[in-house]
Amino acid sequence: MFEPADDEVFLCRHPNKTEPSLPSWARLPINRCNLPAVILGSVTFQHHPTSLILDGVTELHDDLFALLDGIDDAAERATLFCDYLAVHFCFDRLEEAGFDAHTGKRAKADWRRLLRGWSFDADGREGAVLKGWVESRFGLLPRFHGAPLRDFDGPAWRRYEQMRAAGLYGTNALEAQLDLVYTWCQYEFRRRHPGQTHMTLHRGVNRFTEHEVLDDAGRQPTVLLNNLVSFTSSRERAGEFGDFILTARVPVAKIFFHCDLLPGVLQGEGEHLVIGGAYEVTLATL
């Protein structure tokens, strides 16, 4: 078990400067992947990423990835992936997963509906489930859900927890579905863009002063992002969502899902769902 440092901000030393990493109040001491949150959520990781591997997912689904290895066409791989999910989680035979007409009211909630729900309202029930999944798997605590999340005993945090629980109750292993979606996304990046470590992505925001700034370096601040955020590959598109544009070199390992994987799942043009933490960004005004 990894135990975080007691200090509020863990400092990662570089040859040229000292960079703030992930504060202790924004992370959990344990998670379900191969790196602790204090590392994967840091600026050091942003600059020097490595693969993030969720516990047991590839081992449990090794037959899927063996089949994918033998397919050269990306669209065919996507079809196989969706078919595999449908069979493995009994989407069309919910009674085999233990549901019946009286207890299965939320049984048809699946990963697609979660992502579409996020596109309509990232602070809704589906957004709470997705942020809760990131919290559980990567150890990064959400910082905003309809309101800033600062007090674990406060009403905003209770609302987030209630929405997360309501989104998961009576569903069919939603978080396990998300485990496989993330792992497939990373597999596809390796197949389509071998050797690529980063993508330059943009995010439009209003009221930048409300963001948590860990290191105020003028036009290149280090900010603490929510544990799951939307970016876009289109700077022009980002400008439609705010007066400021944040541009970041995002590690491929921290992209949970993107619009090119399955057209139509995400509503935004060029949209990428990015796992948060501390990021060095470039700030521009329109």
mmCIF file of N, CA and C in Angstrom, residues 61-137:
data_model
loop_
_atom_site.group_PDB
_atom_site.id
_atom_site.type_symbol
_atom_site.label_atom_id
_atom_site.label_comp_id
_atom_site.label_asym_id
_atom_site.label_seq_id
_atom_site.Cartn_x
_atom_site.Cartn_y
_atom_site.Cartn_z
ATOM 1 N N HIS A 61 -9.542 -10.220 -19.529
ATOM 2 C CA HIS A 61 -10.069 -10.148 -20.896
ATOM 3 C C HIS A 61 -8.979 -10.437 -21.927
ATOM 4 N N ASP A 62 -8.059 -11.312 -21.598
ATOM 5 C CA ASP A 62 -6.949 -11.596 -22.525
ATOM 6 C C ASP A 62 -7.442 -12.204 -23.833
ATOM 7 N N ASP A 63 -8.592 -12.916 -23.805
ATOM 8 C CA ASP A 63 -9.124 -13.481 -25.046
ATOM 9 C C ASP A 63 -9.570 -12.387 -26.010
ATOM 10 N N LEU A 64 -10.132 -11.283 -25.481
ATOM 11 C CA LEU A 64 -10.528 -10.163 -26.325
ATOM 12 C C LEU A 64 -9.317 -9.560 -27.021
ATOM 13 N N PHE A 65 -8.269 -9.272 -26.271
ATOM 14 C CA PHE A 65 -7.116 -8.590 -26.859
ATOM 15 C C PHE A 65 -6.336 -9.517 -27.799
ATOM 16 N N ALA A 66 -6.411 -10.809 -27.566
ATOM 17 C CA ALA A 66 -5.806 -11.744 -28.509
ATOM 18 C C ALA A 66 -6.533 -11.697 -29.853
ATOM 19 N N LEU A 67 -7.858 -11.595 -29.818
ATOM 20 C CA LEU A 67 -8.629 -11.467 -31.050
ATOM 21 C C LEU A 67 -8.347 -10.140 -31.754
ATOM 22 N N LEU A 68 -8.281 -9.059 -30.981
ATOM 23 C CA LEU A 68 -8.007 -7.748 -31.559
ATOM 24 C C LEU A 68 -6.641 -7.699 -32.236
ATOM 25 N N ASP A 69 -5.679 -8.416 -31.667
ATOM 26 C CA ASP A 69 -4.332 -8.431 -32.244
ATOM 27 C C ASP A 69 -4.327 -8.919 -33.693
ATOM 28 N N GLY A 70 -5.275 -9.765 -34.038
ATOM 29 C CA GLY A 70 -5.298 -10.343 -35.374
ATOM 30 C C GLY A 70 -6.110 -9.553 -36.387
ATOM 31 N N ILE A 71 -6.608 -8.355 -35.995
ATOM 32 C CA ILE A 71 -7.444 -7.550 -36.886
ATOM 33 C C ILE A 71 -6.728 -6.250 -37.210
ATOM 34 N N ASP A 72 -6.538 -5.958 -38.486
ATOM 35 C CA ASP A 72 -5.826 -4.752 -38.911
ATOM 36 C C ASP A 72 -6.742 -3.543 -39.062
ATOM 37 N N ASP A 73 -8.014 -3.763 -39.335
ATOM 38 C CA ASP A 73 -8.938 -2.663 -39.579
ATOM 39 C C ASP A 73 -9.507 -2.130 -38.266
ATOM 40 N N ALA A 74 -9.348 -0.808 -38.017
ATOM 41 C CA ALA A 74 -9.779 -0.211 -36.751
ATOM 42 C C ALA A 74 -11.292 -0.303 -36.569
ATOM 43 N N ALA A 75 -12.055 -0.090 -37.641
ATOM 44 C CA ALA A 75 -13.512 -0.168 -37.538
ATOM 45 C C ALA A 75 -13.964 -1.581 -37.181
ATOM 46 N N GLU A 76 -13.296 -2.577 -37.729
ATOM 47 C CA GLU A 76 -13.634 -3.966 -37.411
ATOM 48 C C GLU A 76 -13.291 -4.275 -35.953
ATOM 49 N N ARG A 77 -12.181 -3.720 -35.479
ATOM 50 C CA ARG A 77 -11.826 -3.921 -34.066
ATOM 51 C C ARG A 77 -12.876 -3.286 -33.152
ATOM 52 N N ALA A 78 -13.373 -2.101 -33.538
ATOM 53 C CA ALA A 78 -14.388 -1.428 -32.734
ATOM 54 C C ALA A 78 -15.673 -2.254 -32.671
ATOM 55 N N THR A 79 -16.061 -2.834 -33.789
ATOM 56 C CA THR A 79 -17.252 -3.681 -33.806
ATOM 57 C C THR A 79 -17.076 -4.891 -32.904
ATOM 58 N N LEU A 80 -15.904 -5.529 -32.995
ATOM 59 C CA LEU A 80 -15.627 -6.676 -32.136
ATOM 60 C C LEU A 80 -15.670 -6.283 -30.668
ATOM 61 N N PHE A 81 -15.080 -5.134 -30.344
ATOM 62 C CA PHE A 81 -15.076 -4.678 -28.956
ATOM 63 C C PHE A 81 -16.497 -4.488 -28.431
ATOM 64 N N CYS A 82 -17.350 -3.822 -29.209
ATOM 65 C CA CYS A 82 -18.723 -3.596 -28.775
ATOM 66 C C CYS A 82 -19.489 -4.908 -28.627
ATOM 67 N N ASP A 83 -19.272 -5.823 -29.556
ATOM 68 C CA ASP A 83 -19.922 -7.131 -29.469
ATOM 69 C C ASP A 83 -19.453 -7.885 -28.224
ATOM 70 N N TYR A 84 -18.163 -7.784 -27.939
ATOM 71 C CA TYR A 84 -17.619 -8.479 -26.762
ATOM 72 C C TYR A 84 -18.250 -7.930 -25.484
ATOM 73 N N LEU A 85 -18.332 -6.614 -25.395
ATOM 74 C CA LEU A 85 -18.961 -6.013 -24.214
ATOM 75 C C LEU A 85 -20.399 -6.484 -24.060
ATOM 76 N N ALA A 86 -21.130 -6.521 -25.165
ATOM 77 C CA ALA A 86 -22.534 -6.929 -25.116
ATOM 78 C C ALA A 86 -22.681 -8.355 -24.610
ATOM 79 N N VAL A 87 -21.787 -9.245 -25.065
ATOM 80 C CA VAL A 87 -21.859 -10.641 -24.648
ATOM 81 C C VAL A 87 -21.379 -10.804 -23.210
ATOM 82 N N HIS A 88 -20.226 -10.194 -22.905
ATOM 83 C CA HIS A 88 -19.635 -10.387 -21.580
ATOM 84 C C HIS A 88 -20.545 -9.860 -20.471
ATOM 85 N N PHE A 89 -21.197 -8.709 -20.723
ATOM 86 C CA PHE A 89 -22.042 -8.115 -19.688
ATOM 87 C C PHE A 89 -23.534 -8.378 -19.934
ATOM 88 N N CYS A 90 -23.835 -9.288 -20.841
ATOM 89 C CA CYS A 90 -25.207 -9.764 -21.054
ATOM 90 C C CYS A 90 -26.181 -8.624 -21.342
ATOM 91 N N PHE A 91 -25.777 -7.683 -22.212
ATOM 92 C CA PHE A 91 -26.640 -6.546 -22.500
ATOM 93 C C PHE A 91 -27.989 -6.976 -23.064
ATOM 94 N N ASP A 92 -28.002 -8.031 -23.846
ATOM 95 C CA ASP A 92 -29.243 -8.478 -24.473
ATOM 96 C C ASP A 92 -29.915 -9.627 -23.725
ATOM 97 N N ARG A 93 -29.299 -10.081 -22.645
ATOM 98 C CA ARG A 93 -29.860 -11.180 -21.847
ATOM 99 C C ARG A 93 -29.677 -10.843 -20.368
ATOM 100 N N LEU A 94 -30.311 -9.765 -19.953
ATOM 101 C CA LEU A 94 -30.086 -9.247 -18.608
ATOM 102 C C LEU A 94 -30.502 -10.226 -17.521
ATOM 103 N N GLU A 95 -31.440 -11.112 -17.851
ATOM 104 C CA GLU A 95 -31.844 -12.094 -16.831
ATOM 105 C C GLU A 95 -30.684 -13.011 -16.467
ATOM 106 N N GLU A 96 -29.749 -13.214 -17.409
ATOM 107 C CA GLU A 96 -28.580 -14.042 -17.098
ATOM 108 C C GLU A 96 -27.616 -13.335 -16.153
ATOM 109 N N ALA A 97 -27.748 -12.015 -16.058
ATOM 110 C CA ALA A 97 -26.925 -11.251 -15.117
ATOM 111 C C ALA A 97 -27.626 -11.074 -13.772
ATOM 112 N N GLY A 98 -28.790 -11.708 -13.615
ATOM 113 C CA GLY A 98 -29.487 -11.682 -12.334
ATOM 114 C C GLY A 98 -30.582 -10.656 -12.220
ATOM 115 N N PHE A 99 -30.972 -10.014 -13.324
ATOM 116 C CA PHE A 99 -32.005 -8.992 -13.267
ATOM 117 C C PHE A 99 -33.366 -9.595 -13.608
ATOM 118 N N ASP A 100 -34.419 -8.976 -13.062
ATOM 119 C CA ASP A 100 -35.769 -9.322 -13.480
ATOM 120 C C ASP A 100 -36.570 -8.033 -13.643
ATOM 121 N N ALA A 101 -37.793 -8.151 -14.038
ATOM 122 C CA ALA A 101 -38.600 -6.971 -14.356
ATOM 123 C C ALA A 101 -38.807 -6.056 -13.162
ATOM 124 N N HIS A 102 -38.724 -6.597 -11.943
ATOM 125 C CA HIS A 102 -38.996 -5.799 -10.746
ATOM 126 C C HIS A 102 -37.736 -5.147 -10.182
ATOM 127 N N THR A 103 -36.594 -5.782 -10.358
ATOM 128 C CA THR A 103 -35.364 -5.254 -9.752
ATOM 129 C C THR A 103 -34.410 -4.649 -10.761
ATOM 130 N N GLY A 104 -34.714 -4.762 -12.045
ATOM 131 C CA GLY A 104 -33.768 -4.330 -13.061
ATOM 132 C C GLY A 104 -34.093 -3.002 -13.709
ATOM 133 N N LYS A 105 -34.622 -2.038 -12.933
ATOM 134 C CA LYS A 105 -35.030 -0.764 -13.508
ATOM 135 C C LYS A 105 -33.863 0.000 -14.127
ATOM 136 N N ARG A 106 -32.662 -0.159 -13.586
ATOM 137 C CA ARG A 106 -31.500 0.566 -14.107
ATOM 138 C C ARG A 106 -30.557 -0.361 -14.853
ATOM 139 N N ALA A 107 -31.019 -1.549 -15.164
ATOM 140 C CA ALA A 107 -30.129 -2.561 -15.737
ATOM 141 C C ALA A 107 -29.586 -2.157 -17.101
ATOM 142 N N LYS A 108 -30.347 -1.354 -17.838
ATOM 143 C CA LYS A 108 -29.918 -0.996 -19.187
ATOM 144 C C LYS A 108 -28.975 0.203 -19.217
ATOM 145 N N ALA A 109 -28.665 0.750 -18.065
ATOM 146 C CA ALA A 109 -27.647 1.799 -18.005
ATOM 147 C C ALA A 109 -26.293 1.170 -18.308
ATOM 148 N N ASP A 110 -25.653 1.623 -19.367
ATOM 149 C CA ASP A 110 -24.370 1.044 -19.739
ATOM 150 C C ASP A 110 -23.359 2.146 -20.026
ATOM 151 N N TRP A 111 -22.164 1.755 -20.460
ATOM 152 C CA TRP A 111 -21.076 2.703 -20.652
ATOM 153 C C TRP A 111 -21.407 3.750 -21.712
ATOM 154 N N ARG A 112 -22.148 3.369 -22.755
ATOM 155 C CA ARG A 112 -22.518 4.343 -23.787
ATOM 156 C C ARG A 112 -23.412 5.429 -23.199
ATOM 157 N N ARG A 113 -24.389 5.020 -22.397
ATOM 158 C CA ARG A 113 -25.303 5.991 -21.809
ATOM 159 C C ARG A 113 -24.576 6.909 -20.837
ATOM 160 N N LEU A 114 -23.587 6.373 -20.148
ATOM 161 C CA LEU A 114 -22.795 7.217 -19.255
ATOM 162 C C LEU A 114 -22.072 8.303 -20.040
ATOM 163 N N LEU A 115 -21.413 7.921 -21.131
ATOM 164 C CA LEU A 115 -20.656 8.892 -21.912
ATOM 165 C C LEU A 115 -21.574 9.913 -22.576
ATOM 166 N N ARG A 116 -22.717 9.467 -23.064
ATOM 167 C CA ARG A 116 -23.659 10.412 -23.655
ATOM 168 C C ARG A 116 -24.229 11.346 -22.591
ATOM 169 N N GLY A 117 -24.484 10.807 -21.405
ATOM 170 C CA GLY A 117 -24.957 11.648 -20.315
ATOM 171 C C GLY A 117 -23.937 12.700 -19.925
ATOM 172 N N TRP A 118 -22.663 12.318 -19.938
ATOM 173 C CA TRP A 118 -21.593 13.277 -19.660
ATOM 174 C C TRP A 118 -21.631 14.411 -20.676
ATOM 175 N N SER A 119 -21.823 14.094 -21.946
ATOM 176 C CA SER A 119 -21.825 15.117 -22.987
ATOM 177 C C SER A 119 -22.929 16.138 -22.766
ATOM 178 N N PHE A 120 -24.063 15.704 -22.220
ATOM 179 C CA PHE A 120 -25.167 16.624 -21.976
ATOM 180 C C PHE A 120 -24.985 17.393 -20.671
ATOM 181 N N ASP A 121 -24.446 16.756 -19.650
ATOM 182 C CA ASP A 121 -24.287 17.410 -18.347
ATOM 183 C C ASP A 121 -23.219 16.672 -17.546
ATOM 184 N N ALA A 122 -22.020 17.226 -17.520
ATOM 185 C CA ALA A 122 -20.919 16.585 -16.787
ATOM 186 C C ALA A 122 -21.137 16.603 -15.286
ATOM 187 N N ASP A 123 -22.087 17.417 -14.813
ATOM 188 C CA ASP A 123 -22.372 17.489 -13.386
ATOM 189 C C ASP A 123 -23.654 16.759 -13.021
ATOM 190 N N GLY A 124 -24.121 15.884 -13.907
ATOM 191 C CA GLY A 124 -25.301 15.088 -13.632
ATOM 192 C C GLY A 124 -24.950 13.737 -13.028
ATOM 193 N N ARG A 125 -25.933 12.852 -13.010
ATOM 194 C CA ARG A 125 -25.748 11.535 -12.396
ATOM 195 C C ARG A 125 -24.689 10.724 -13.119
ATOM 196 N N GLU A 126 -24.708 10.751 -14.453
ATOM 197 C CA GLU A 126 -23.705 10.000 -15.213
ATOM 198 C C GLU A 126 -22.306 10.548 -14.957
ATOM 199 N N GLY A 127 -22.202 11.885 -14.872
ATOM 200 C CA GLY A 127 -20.912 12.489 -14.569
ATOM 201 C C GLY A 127 -20.396 12.082 -13.202
ATOM 202 N N ALA A 128 -21.285 11.953 -12.233
ATOM 203 C CA ALA A 128 -20.876 11.529 -10.894
ATOM 204 C C ALA A 128 -20.325 10.106 -10.914
ATOM 205 N N VAL A 129 -20.947 9.227 -11.705
ATOM 206 C CA VAL A 129 -20.460 7.850 -11.815
ATOM 207 C C VAL A 129 -19.067 7.835 -12.441
ATOM 208 N N LEU A 130 -18.875 8.611 -13.506
ATOM 209 C CA LEU A 130 -17.578 8.640 -14.178
ATOM 210 C C LEU A 130 -16.491 9.214 -13.277
ATOM 211 N N LYS A 131 -16.792 10.283 -12.563
ATOM 212 C CA LYS A 131 -15.814 10.867 -11.640
ATOM 213 C C LYS A 131 -15.525 9.897 -10.489
ATOM 214 N N GLY A 132 -16.555 9.184 -10.047
ATOM 215 C CA GLY A 132 -16.350 8.184 -9.000
ATOM 216 C C GLY A 132 -15.478 7.031 -9.466
ATOM 217 N N TRP A 133 -15.626 6.657 -10.738
ATOM 218 C CA TRP A 133 -14.767 5.607 -11.305
ATOM 219 C C TRP A 133 -13.314 6.053 -11.328
ATOM 220 N N VAL A 134 -13.056 7.287 -11.748
ATOM 221 C CA VAL A 134 -11.685 7.808 -11.738
ATOM 222 C C VAL A 134 -11.142 7.839 -10.312
ATOM 223 N N GLU A 135 -11.964 8.268 -9.379
ATOM 224 C CA GLU A 135 -11.560 8.288 -7.975
ATOM 225 C C GLU A 135 -11.147 6.901 -7.511
ATOM 226 N N SER A 136 -11.945 5.898 -7.832
ATOM 227 C CA SER A 136 -11.682 4.533 -7.393
ATOM 228 C C SER A 136 -10.461 3.933 -8.067
ATOM 229 N N ARG A 137 -10.354 4.097 -9.372
ATOM 230 C CA ARG A 137 -9.303 3.412 -10.130
ATOM 231 C C ARG A 137 -7.964 4.127 -10.081
#
